[in-house]
Every structure is written in C-alpha cells, then in structure tokens.
Amino acid sequence: MLSGIQPSGQLHLGNYLGPLCHWPEMIDMFDCYFFLADLHTITVRQEPAELRKRTLTLLAQYIACGLDPEKCVLFIQSHVPAHSQLGWVLDCYTMFGELSRMTQFKDKSAKNSDNINAGLFTYPALMAADILLYQADLVPVGDDQRQHVEICRDIAGRFNGIYGNVFKIPEPYIAKIGARIMSLGAPSCKMSKSQPEGCVFLMEKPEDVMRKFKRAVTDSDTERCVRYAPAEKPGVSNLMQIYAAATGRSFEAIETEFAGKGYGDFKKVVGEAVVELLRPIREETERLLADKAYLESVYRSGAERAAYVANRTLGKVYKKVGLLPR
Ligand code: TYM
C-alpha cells in the first residue's frame, strides 16, 4: 500500500479526515509506504526555505498521526531518484490527450496562469511512477485524487500490454466518510489551503479552530434541523461528515443527538470534537519537531528501504524498454 501528500502548505482537516486518519490502521495489515511528494510540490513556485521547513513538519505530522516508522516506510520522494527516473519513462507512455483531461491540471493552470509549466501537465505520470515503483495494490486517497489513480491504472495497463506483466494494477481506496471535506466558508468548494478561512489546519490553535466552526456557513433552509442531505443542506451535511469522521458516529446517531437543537449548538459541538481530535496530534508534532536528529534518522532509513524496492522495479522497466545496462 502506498500514499503521499504534498508538503505544499499546512496539513488540513480534509487531508486528515480523507486519507491520513485511515493510514495508521492499515500498517498492521499491509506492507505500507508513505511519502512526502516534494517533487510534485515544485510544479507550483515555492519559497525554498519554506518548502524545506514544511517537509520536515509534514514528516513529524505523519508520525504524530500514528505512522510508526518501525512499522512502515516513511520517506521523502526526492530522496529516491527512481521516482524521477520512472516518471520520465512513463511520460513516454502517457498521452497528451489523457493528460489534457485531468481536472486538477485544468484547475491548477487556471489558478497559476503565469506558470503553466510542463511539470504541472505531466504530474500524473510522476504520480503513476510513485505508485507503480512499489507495486502497490491499494492507494488510499481523497476523492479528488481518484482521477489520478485511474490514469495510473491506464498507464500501467498500456505498459503491461506491450511488455508483459511488469506492473501490478493498483486500486484506489477511498473512505466512505470524509473523502471530500468541503470548505467551512463555502460548502460547495473542497476544503483547501487556498481558502484559509474555510480551512482548518492541524497545527491551528484551539481558539482559531472554534472561531472557524462558529462562523461555518450553514444552510438557509426553513427546516433548520440537523439532517444529512448533501444536495439540499450542503453546509450542515459537511459538518455532519466532519463530526462523523472525527467521532465515528453514524449520521442517524448525529441526527438524534441534535434533534430539537439549533445550528449554533451543533457547530460548537463539532468544533469541540475537532479541537480534541487535533490536540494530541499538534502536541506530538511540536515535540517531534524539537528532535531534528530523530526526524533525519527516520527519513534516511526510509529512503534506503524505499530505494531498494523502487530500484528493483526500475531495473525491470529499463530492461523491458531496451535500455542498455551500465
Ligand atoms: P494532496 O497533497 O493535494 O492531498 C493529500 C491527500 O489529501 C486528500 N484531500 C482531501 N480529502 C478529503 N477532503 C479534502 N478537502 C481533501 N483535500 C485533499 C487528497 O485526495 C490526497 O489523498 N497528487 C497527490 C499527492 C501524490 C500521491 C502520489 C498520492 C503524489 N503521488 C501517489 C497517492 C499516491 C496530491 O496532490 O495530494
């Protein structure tokens, strides 16, 4: 099993409730690889010192969220050159037309119209390399990455069609609850760091988290009751998703809990549940960030373990396509 997150901004509640909170429970069942997708991050211009700092913070957050480096492989993408190497090979097996259809490319190029670079366009081929190098069966991601896992399957299938069974075809693993957490300020948009007022960050202070929840947009329907109905009541339904994912409660149990109560009470309780969920993660991240030597030892040994597996696949691919061994 493999997944990754870009150290492109602060980790937020969508990243946590969508994929990340499910990863720790998988490490006892699967052979797991979790990485920091720093090469993907530079498809958008970054401040170098900030990127280095965020990469280390994200690694500390992985561990604080329960990814024990003794039980899974944690590494930084750029530390394993095979990602770039297989990425190039897969670029040559990925079609212009299919890359042009990627929703994320269209969104990101609209947002960064002064920097629509080739990396932003071929991003899905690098992501396919990330996955296929480890022969992953499962890729746990949020709903917005489904299309990228689909194109990875297509690329792998095309390659296997020419050269025999080189790659395992991966399946996306998308949780039923939390796969698309919406912005607290605009429940029709995905929660993302680009809209900080509607986005709850994992390192945020409890009072700021509470303020964001108290201001969360609810719905202007006349019914004014807590009921799960995403089309009619997107704001309330999003808060229900967050509460369900944070506490493990079902939608029915939440509806019963808040029967006869107003939206104000509901928002406060959801905010408090999130504060309590994030508190130990924030505290543990701060503790780990004070121990740089430990974090370095984790990413060094992670890179070694990852490179061993990745290079095996890369060697096979180079041979299949006809590159002369050194
Ligand atoms: P990234 O860094 O944008 O997001 C990391 C993960 O968080 C999920 N996510 C969400 N889930 C629920 N609600 C939201 N509002 C929300 N926002 C983000 C994303 O779906 C993702 O799972 N391309 C990837 C990184 C990547 C990768 C990979 C992932 C690179 N190579 C190989 C898996 C396998 C990305 O940009 O995710």
Tab-separated table of C-alpha atoms and ligand atoms in Angstrom:
chain	number	residue	atom	x	y	z
A	1	MET	CA	0.000	0.000	0.000
A	2	LEU	CA	1.253	3.439	-0.845
A	3	SER	CA	0.164	7.023	-0.487
A	4	GLY	CA	1.600	10.520	-0.225
A	5	ILE	CA	0.832	14.151	0.490
A	6	GLN	CA	2.477	17.248	-0.946
A	7	PRO	CA	4.310	19.472	1.526
A	8	SER	CA	2.830	22.416	-0.350
A	9	GLY	CA	1.067	24.019	2.580
A	10	GLN	CA	-0.029	23.233	6.074
A	11	LEU	CA	-1.805	19.921	6.550
A	12	HIS	CA	-5.553	20.490	6.910
A	13	LEU	CA	-8.606	18.662	8.182
A	14	GLY	CA	-9.502	17.445	4.654
A	15	ASN	CA	-6.097	15.761	4.286
A	16	TYR	CA	-6.501	14.223	7.725
A	17	LEU	CA	-10.116	13.006	7.610
A	18	GLY	CA	-9.988	11.985	3.927
A	19	PRO	CA	-6.965	9.717	3.679
A	20	LEU	CA	-4.450	10.224	6.506
A	21	CYS	CA	-6.521	9.132	9.526
A	22	HIS	CA	-7.057	5.752	7.840
A	23	TRP	CA	-3.380	5.047	7.235
A	24	PRO	CA	-2.337	4.023	10.765
A	25	GLU	CA	-4.964	1.272	10.897
A	26	MET	CA	-3.515	-0.175	7.679
A	27	ILE	CA	0.063	-0.555	8.789
A	28	ASP	CA	-0.640	-3.800	10.586
A	29	MET	CA	-2.479	-5.264	7.592
A	30	PHE	CA	-0.286	-4.194	4.661
A	31	ASP	CA	3.270	-3.554	3.686
A	32	CYS	CA	2.977	0.258	3.733
A	33	TYR	CA	4.907	3.079	2.070
A	34	PHE	CA	4.038	6.694	2.888
A	35	PHE	CA	5.974	9.514	1.331
A	36	LEU	CA	6.169	13.281	1.083
A	37	ALA	CA	5.568	14.331	-2.508
A	38	ASP	CA	8.073	17.203	-2.606
A	39	LEU	CA	8.829	16.812	-6.336
A	40	HIS	CA	5.140	17.331	-7.060
A	41	THR	CA	5.150	20.463	-4.939
A	42	ILE	CA	7.573	22.339	-7.203
A	43	THR	CA	5.072	22.257	-10.073
A	44	VAL	CA	3.911	25.446	-8.345
A	45	ARG	CA	6.569	28.026	-7.417
A	46	GLN	CA	7.753	27.591	-3.780
A	47	GLU	CA	9.861	29.585	-1.381
A	48	PRO	CA	12.842	27.162	-0.879
A	49	ALA	CA	13.378	27.629	2.879
A	50	GLU	CA	9.637	27.325	3.496
A	51	LEU	CA	9.441	24.119	1.463
A	52	ARG	CA	12.248	22.538	3.496
A	53	LYS	CA	10.536	23.536	6.737
A	54	ARG	CA	7.127	22.260	5.640
A	55	THR	CA	8.635	18.963	4.502
A	56	LEU	CA	10.070	18.305	7.953
A	57	THR	CA	6.833	19.425	9.625
A	58	LEU	CA	4.792	17.072	7.448
A	59	LEU	CA	7.080	14.178	8.330
A	60	ALA	CA	6.598	14.962	12.039
A	61	GLN	CA	2.835	15.103	11.442
A	62	TYR	CA	2.831	11.703	9.731
A	63	ILE	CA	4.453	10.212	12.820
A	64	ALA	CA	2.226	12.209	15.207
A	65	CYS	CA	-0.855	10.888	13.380
A	66	GLY	CA	0.224	7.342	14.213
A	67	LEU	CA	2.533	6.247	11.387
A	68	ASP	CA	5.143	4.365	13.338
A	69	PRO	CA	8.405	4.402	11.309
A	70	GLU	CA	9.263	0.993	12.714
A	71	LYS	CA	6.148	-0.494	11.141
A	72	CYS	CA	6.006	1.273	7.772
A	73	VAL	CA	8.347	3.029	5.380
A	74	LEU	CA	8.294	6.840	5.626
A	75	PHE	CA	10.350	8.721	3.058
A	76	ILE	CA	10.780	11.873	1.022
A	77	GLN	CA	10.131	11.478	-2.707
A	78	SER	CA	13.208	13.416	-3.893
A	79	HIS	CA	15.454	11.142	-1.776
A	80	VAL	CA	14.586	8.210	-4.029
A	81	PRO	CA	15.738	9.144	-7.561
A	82	ALA	CA	13.862	6.191	-9.074
A	83	HIS	CA	10.667	8.295	-8.862
A	84	SER	CA	12.027	10.843	-11.355
A	85	GLN	CA	13.624	8.107	-13.450
A	86	LEU	CA	10.456	6.031	-13.827
A	87	GLY	CA	8.482	9.265	-14.163
A	88	TRP	CA	10.400	10.051	-17.355
A	89	VAL	CA	9.855	6.575	-18.793
A	90	LEU	CA	6.130	6.786	-18.057
A	91	ASP	CA	5.957	10.248	-19.665
A	92	CYS	CA	6.726	8.388	-22.866
A	93	TYR	CA	3.748	6.070	-22.344
A	94	THR	CA	1.249	8.754	-21.365
A	95	MET	CA	-0.800	10.538	-23.988
A	96	PHE	CA	-1.179	14.278	-24.435
A	97	GLY	CA	-4.947	13.844	-24.759
A	98	GLU	CA	-5.375	11.983	-21.498
A	99	LEU	CA	-3.248	14.496	-19.572
A	100	SER	CA	-5.308	17.336	-21.066
A	101	ARG	CA	-8.448	15.862	-19.491
A	102	MET	CA	-7.138	15.944	-15.913
A	103	THR	CA	-9.363	18.127	-13.731
A	104	GLN	CA	-6.525	19.075	-11.401
A	105	PHE	CA	-4.414	20.304	-14.331
A	106	LYS	CA	-7.281	22.462	-15.540
A	107	ASP	CA	-7.891	23.876	-12.031
A	108	LYS	CA	-4.241	24.489	-11.223
A	109	SER	CA	-3.431	26.046	-14.572
A	110	ALA	CA	-6.388	28.404	-14.134
A	111	LYS	CA	-5.042	29.391	-10.697
A	112	ASN	CA	-1.405	29.731	-11.876
A	113	SER	CA	-1.925	31.208	-15.333
A	114	ASP	CA	1.565	32.794	-15.287
A	115	ASN	CA	3.279	29.435	-14.687
A	116	ILE	CA	1.598	26.633	-16.643
A	117	ASN	CA	4.745	24.532	-16.806
A	118	ALA	CA	5.392	21.097	-18.303
A	119	GLY	CA	5.695	19.548	-14.820
A	120	LEU	CA	2.170	20.619	-13.942
A	121	PHE	CA	0.986	18.922	-17.120
A	122	THR	CA	2.895	15.636	-16.736
A	123	TYR	CA	2.286	15.455	-12.959
A	124	PRO	CA	0.031	12.345	-13.284
A	125	ALA	CA	2.858	10.352	-14.925
A	126	LEU	CA	5.131	11.094	-11.952
A	127	MET	CA	2.314	10.121	-9.605
A	128	ALA	CA	1.904	6.865	-11.557
A	129	ALA	CA	5.633	6.239	-11.086
A	130	ASP	CA	5.267	6.811	-7.314
A	131	ILE	CA	2.632	4.117	-7.134
A	132	LEU	CA	3.946	1.576	-9.638
A	133	LEU	CA	7.524	1.525	-8.314
A	134	TYR	CA	6.235	-0.188	-5.155
A	135	GLN	CA	3.821	-2.498	-6.984
A	136	ALA	CA	1.078	-1.121	-4.732
A	137	ASP	CA	-2.279	-2.926	-4.598
A	138	LEU	CA	-4.051	-0.091	-2.799
A	139	VAL	CA	-3.739	3.680	-2.877
A	140	PRO	CA	-5.709	5.393	-0.097
A	141	VAL	CA	-6.550	8.947	-1.219
A	142	GLY	CA	-9.328	11.518	-1.019
A	143	ASP	CA	-11.928	11.728	-3.755
A	144	ASP	CA	-10.067	14.479	-5.684
A	145	GLN	CA	-7.200	12.071	-6.469
A	146	ARG	CA	-9.424	9.356	-7.922
A	147	GLN	CA	-8.807	10.532	-11.489
A	148	HIS	CA	-5.028	10.384	-10.971
A	149	VAL	CA	-5.200	6.797	-9.718
A	150	GLU	CA	-7.405	5.944	-12.718
A	151	ILE	CA	-4.842	7.324	-15.200
A	152	CYS	CA	-2.131	5.407	-13.333
A	153	ARG	CA	-4.123	2.224	-13.941
A	154	ASP	CA	-4.422	3.120	-17.638
A	155	ILE	CA	-0.691	3.806	-17.985
A	156	ALA	CA	0.207	0.564	-16.177
A	157	GLY	CA	-2.237	-1.399	-18.322
A	158	ARG	CA	-0.798	0.109	-21.519
A	159	PHE	CA	2.776	-0.688	-20.446
A	160	ASN	CA	1.861	-4.247	-19.426
A	161	GLY	CA	0.048	-4.660	-22.755
A	162	ILE	CA	3.337	-4.062	-24.579
A	163	TYR	CA	5.883	-5.693	-22.254
A	164	GLY	CA	4.014	-8.336	-20.226
A	165	ASN	CA	3.141	-8.148	-16.547
A	166	VAL	CA	5.602	-5.575	-15.262
A	167	PHE	CA	3.295	-3.551	-13.012
A	168	LYS	CA	0.588	-4.505	-10.562
A	169	ILE	CA	-2.600	-2.573	-11.369
A	170	PRO	CA	-3.482	-0.554	-8.242
A	171	GLU	CA	-6.919	0.162	-6.813
A	172	PRO	CA	-7.858	3.487	-5.259
A	173	TYR	CA	-9.049	3.178	-1.662
A	174	ILE	CA	-11.473	5.980	-0.901
A	175	ALA	CA	-13.159	6.112	2.501
A	176	LYS	CA	-16.971	6.359	2.563
A	177	ILE	CA	-16.962	9.192	5.078
A	178	GLY	CA	-14.582	12.143	4.794
A	179	ALA	CA	-13.389	11.568	1.215
A	180	ARG	CA	-14.411	15.113	0.260
A	181	ILE	CA	-14.451	17.554	3.132
A	182	MET	CA	-15.818	20.883	1.985
A	183	SER	CA	-14.801	24.415	2.952
A	184	LEU	CA	-16.457	25.696	6.141
A	185	GLY	CA	-16.914	29.074	4.483
A	186	ALA	CA	-18.175	27.855	1.102
A	187	PRO	CA	-19.570	24.309	1.334
A	188	SER	CA	-19.775	23.974	-2.448
A	189	CYS	CA	-15.935	24.072	-2.670
A	190	LYS	CA	-13.462	21.473	-1.456
A	191	MET	CA	-11.642	22.389	1.773
A	192	SER	CA	-8.228	23.588	0.661
A	193	LYS	CA	-5.413	25.780	1.876
A	194	SER	CA	-6.161	28.310	-0.863
A	195	GLN	CA	-9.247	29.362	1.113
A	196	PRO	CA	-7.780	29.648	4.619
A	197	GLU	CA	-10.938	30.967	6.301
A	198	GLY	CA	-12.873	27.824	5.430
A	199	CYS	CA	-9.938	25.530	6.108
A	200	VAL	CA	-8.931	24.095	9.486
A	201	PHE	CA	-5.214	23.408	9.782
A	202	LEU	CA	-3.873	20.631	12.005
A	203	MET	CA	-1.468	22.950	13.828
A	204	GLU	CA	-4.037	25.677	14.436
A	205	LYS	CA	-4.738	26.952	17.957
A	206	PRO	CA	-7.996	25.681	19.543
A	207	GLU	CA	-9.491	29.193	19.708
A	208	ASP	CA	-8.912	29.682	15.965
A	209	VAL	CA	-10.443	26.294	15.202
A	210	MET	CA	-13.505	27.173	17.304
A	211	ARG	CA	-13.850	30.552	15.596
A	212	LYS	CA	-13.860	28.904	12.159
A	213	PHE	CA	-16.520	26.402	13.220
A	214	LYS	CA	-18.715	29.049	14.832
A	215	ARG	CA	-18.588	31.028	11.584
A	216	ALA	CA	-19.189	27.966	9.389
A	217	VAL	CA	-21.813	28.569	6.734
A	218	THR	CA	-24.964	26.577	7.450
A	219	ASP	CA	-27.978	26.479	5.201
A	220	SER	CA	-30.744	28.973	4.723
A	221	ASP	CA	-33.498	26.370	4.527
A	222	THR	CA	-36.576	26.850	6.706
A	223	GLU	CA	-36.335	23.415	8.303
A	224	ARG	CA	-33.293	24.390	10.466
A	225	CYS	CA	-32.670	20.868	11.706
A	226	VAL	CA	-29.531	18.734	11.622
A	227	ARG	CA	-30.224	16.260	8.825
A	228	TYR	CA	-27.896	14.632	6.271
A	229	ALA	CA	-28.950	15.843	2.814
A	230	PRO	CA	-25.879	16.972	0.816
A	231	ALA	CA	-27.854	18.435	-2.123
A	232	GLU	CA	-30.345	20.478	-0.059
A	233	LYS	CA	-28.189	21.161	3.005
A	234	PRO	CA	-24.515	21.165	1.923
A	235	GLY	CA	-23.233	23.175	4.921
A	236	VAL	CA	-24.903	21.067	7.608
A	237	SER	CA	-24.104	17.830	5.763
A	238	ASN	CA	-20.434	18.786	5.561
A	239	LEU	CA	-20.356	19.457	9.318
A	240	MET	CA	-22.055	16.086	9.841
A	241	GLN	CA	-19.353	14.409	7.730
A	242	ILE	CA	-16.670	16.068	9.831
A	243	TYR	CA	-18.380	15.105	13.093
A	244	ALA	CA	-18.977	11.532	11.886
A	245	ALA	CA	-15.371	11.126	10.742
A	246	ALA	CA	-13.989	12.689	13.923
A	247	THR	CA	-16.099	10.689	16.392
A	248	GLY	CA	-17.031	7.516	14.485
A	249	ARG	CA	-20.757	8.293	14.979
A	250	SER	CA	-23.325	7.439	12.301
A	251	PHE	CA	-25.461	10.106	10.592
A	252	GLU	CA	-28.589	8.700	12.292
A	253	ALA	CA	-26.965	8.957	15.729
A	254	ILE	CA	-25.967	12.559	14.978
A	255	GLU	CA	-29.489	13.456	13.836
A	256	THR	CA	-30.888	12.015	17.081
A	257	GLU	CA	-28.255	13.774	19.205
A	258	PHE	CA	-29.192	17.186	17.768
A	259	ALA	CA	-32.939	16.745	17.369
A	260	GLY	CA	-34.642	19.962	18.505
A	261	LYS	CA	-31.330	21.840	18.820
A	262	GLY	CA	-30.217	24.791	16.693
A	263	TYR	CA	-27.316	25.084	14.246
A	264	GLY	CA	-25.362	27.204	16.743
A	265	ASP	CA	-25.196	24.354	19.300
A	266	PHE	CA	-24.316	21.884	16.590
A	267	LYS	CA	-21.411	23.959	15.213
A	268	LYS	CA	-19.985	24.396	18.727
A	269	VAL	CA	-20.049	20.647	19.447
A	270	VAL	CA	-18.439	19.807	16.090
A	271	GLY	CA	-15.731	22.442	16.730
A	272	GLU	CA	-15.029	20.978	20.177
A	273	ALA	CA	-14.791	17.445	18.788
A	274	VAL	CA	-12.260	18.622	16.184
A	275	VAL	CA	-10.210	20.523	18.771
A	276	GLU	CA	-9.977	17.371	20.902
A	277	LEU	CA	-9.124	15.255	17.868
A	278	LEU	CA	-6.294	17.571	16.829
A	279	ARG	CA	-4.861	18.393	20.254
A	280	PRO	CA	-2.672	15.260	20.697
A	281	ILE	CA	-1.513	15.437	17.071
A	282	ARG	CA	-0.467	19.071	17.430
A	283	GLU	CA	1.336	18.456	20.703
A	284	GLU	CA	3.149	15.382	19.419
A	285	THR	CA	4.169	17.198	16.201
A	286	GLU	CA	5.673	20.030	18.263
A	287	ARG	CA	7.560	17.529	20.403
A	288	LEU	CA	8.934	15.712	17.342
A	289	LEU	CA	9.957	18.930	15.599
A	290	ALA	CA	12.229	19.678	18.535
A	291	ASP	CA	14.114	16.443	17.768
A	292	LYS	CA	15.566	17.048	14.305
A	293	ALA	CA	18.131	14.245	14.672
A	294	TYR	CA	15.337	11.709	15.112
A	295	LEU	CA	13.414	13.011	12.084
A	296	GLU	CA	16.591	12.840	9.990
A	297	SER	CA	17.181	9.256	11.043
A	298	VAL	CA	13.594	8.397	10.024
A	299	TYR	CA	13.824	9.866	6.532
A	300	ARG	CA	17.328	8.483	5.914
A	301	SER	CA	16.414	4.930	6.757
A	302	GLY	CA	13.057	5.340	4.968
A	303	ALA	CA	14.827	6.413	1.759
A	304	GLU	CA	17.132	3.408	1.925
A	305	ARG	CA	14.293	0.941	2.373
A	306	ALA	CA	12.180	2.604	-0.307
A	307	ALA	CA	15.055	2.840	-2.803
A	308	TYR	CA	15.733	-0.881	-2.513
A	309	VAL	CA	12.203	-1.774	-3.644
A	310	ALA	CA	11.921	1.076	-6.158
A	311	ASN	CA	15.219	0.257	-7.888
A	312	ARG	CA	14.146	-3.343	-8.405
A	313	THR	CA	11.085	-2.190	-10.380
A	314	LEU	CA	13.048	0.486	-12.225
A	315	GLY	CA	15.696	-2.068	-13.288
A	316	LYS	CA	12.991	-4.330	-14.674
A	317	VAL	CA	11.397	-1.444	-16.599
A	318	TYR	CA	14.718	-0.227	-18.088
A	319	LYS	CA	15.424	-3.762	-19.260
A	320	LYS	CA	11.962	-4.192	-20.788
A	321	VAL	CA	12.131	-0.967	-22.791
A	322	GLY	CA	15.597	-1.823	-24.099
A	323	LEU	CA	17.963	0.495	-22.234
A	324	LEU	CA	21.469	-0.994	-22.230
A	325	PRO	CA	22.590	-1.762	-18.637
A	326	ARG	CA	25.658	0.150	-17.458
B	1	TYM	P1	-2.581	16.457	-1.912
B	1	TYM	O1	-1.274	16.764	-1.278
B	1	TYM	O2	-3.292	17.537	-2.633
B	1	TYM	O3	-3.580	15.891	-0.834
B	1	TYM	C1	-3.206	14.840	0.046
B	1	TYM	C2	-4.381	13.927	0.277
B	1	TYM	O4	-5.470	14.634	0.891
B	1	TYM	C3	-6.658	14.420	0.139
B	1	TYM	N1	-7.502	15.629	0.250
B	1	TYM	C4	-8.754	15.636	0.722
B	1	TYM	N2	-9.544	14.648	1.185
B	1	TYM	C5	-10.777	14.994	1.630
B	1	TYM	N3	-11.257	16.268	1.602
B	1	TYM	C6	-10.495	17.285	1.137
B	1	TYM	N4	-10.968	18.516	1.142
B	1	TYM	C7	-9.177	16.988	0.671
B	1	TYM	N5	-8.167	17.752	0.163
B	1	TYM	C8	-7.149	16.900	-0.092
B	1	TYM	C9	-6.187	14.142	-1.277
B	1	TYM	O5	-7.142	13.424	-2.017
B	1	TYM	C10	-4.945	13.338	-1.029
B	1	TYM	O6	-5.245	11.972	-0.812
B	1	TYM	N6	-1.213	14.068	-6.054
B	1	TYM	C11	-1.360	13.927	-4.625
B	1	TYM	C12	-0.069	13.528	-3.921
B	1	TYM	C13	0.551	12.316	-4.500
B	1	TYM	C14	0.109	10.974	-4.327
B	1	TYM	C15	1.025	10.165	-5.066
B	1	TYM	C16	-0.925	10.390	-3.623
B	1	TYM	C17	1.650	12.297	-5.298
B	1	TYM	N7	1.929	10.997	-5.646
B	1	TYM	C18	0.890	8.767	-5.118
B	1	TYM	C19	-1.059	8.994	-3.678
B	1	TYM	C20	-0.180	8.207	-4.415
B	1	TYM	C21	-1.809	15.264	-4.064
B	1	TYM	O7	-1.570	16.300	-4.623
B	1	TYM	O8	-2.432	15.188	-2.854
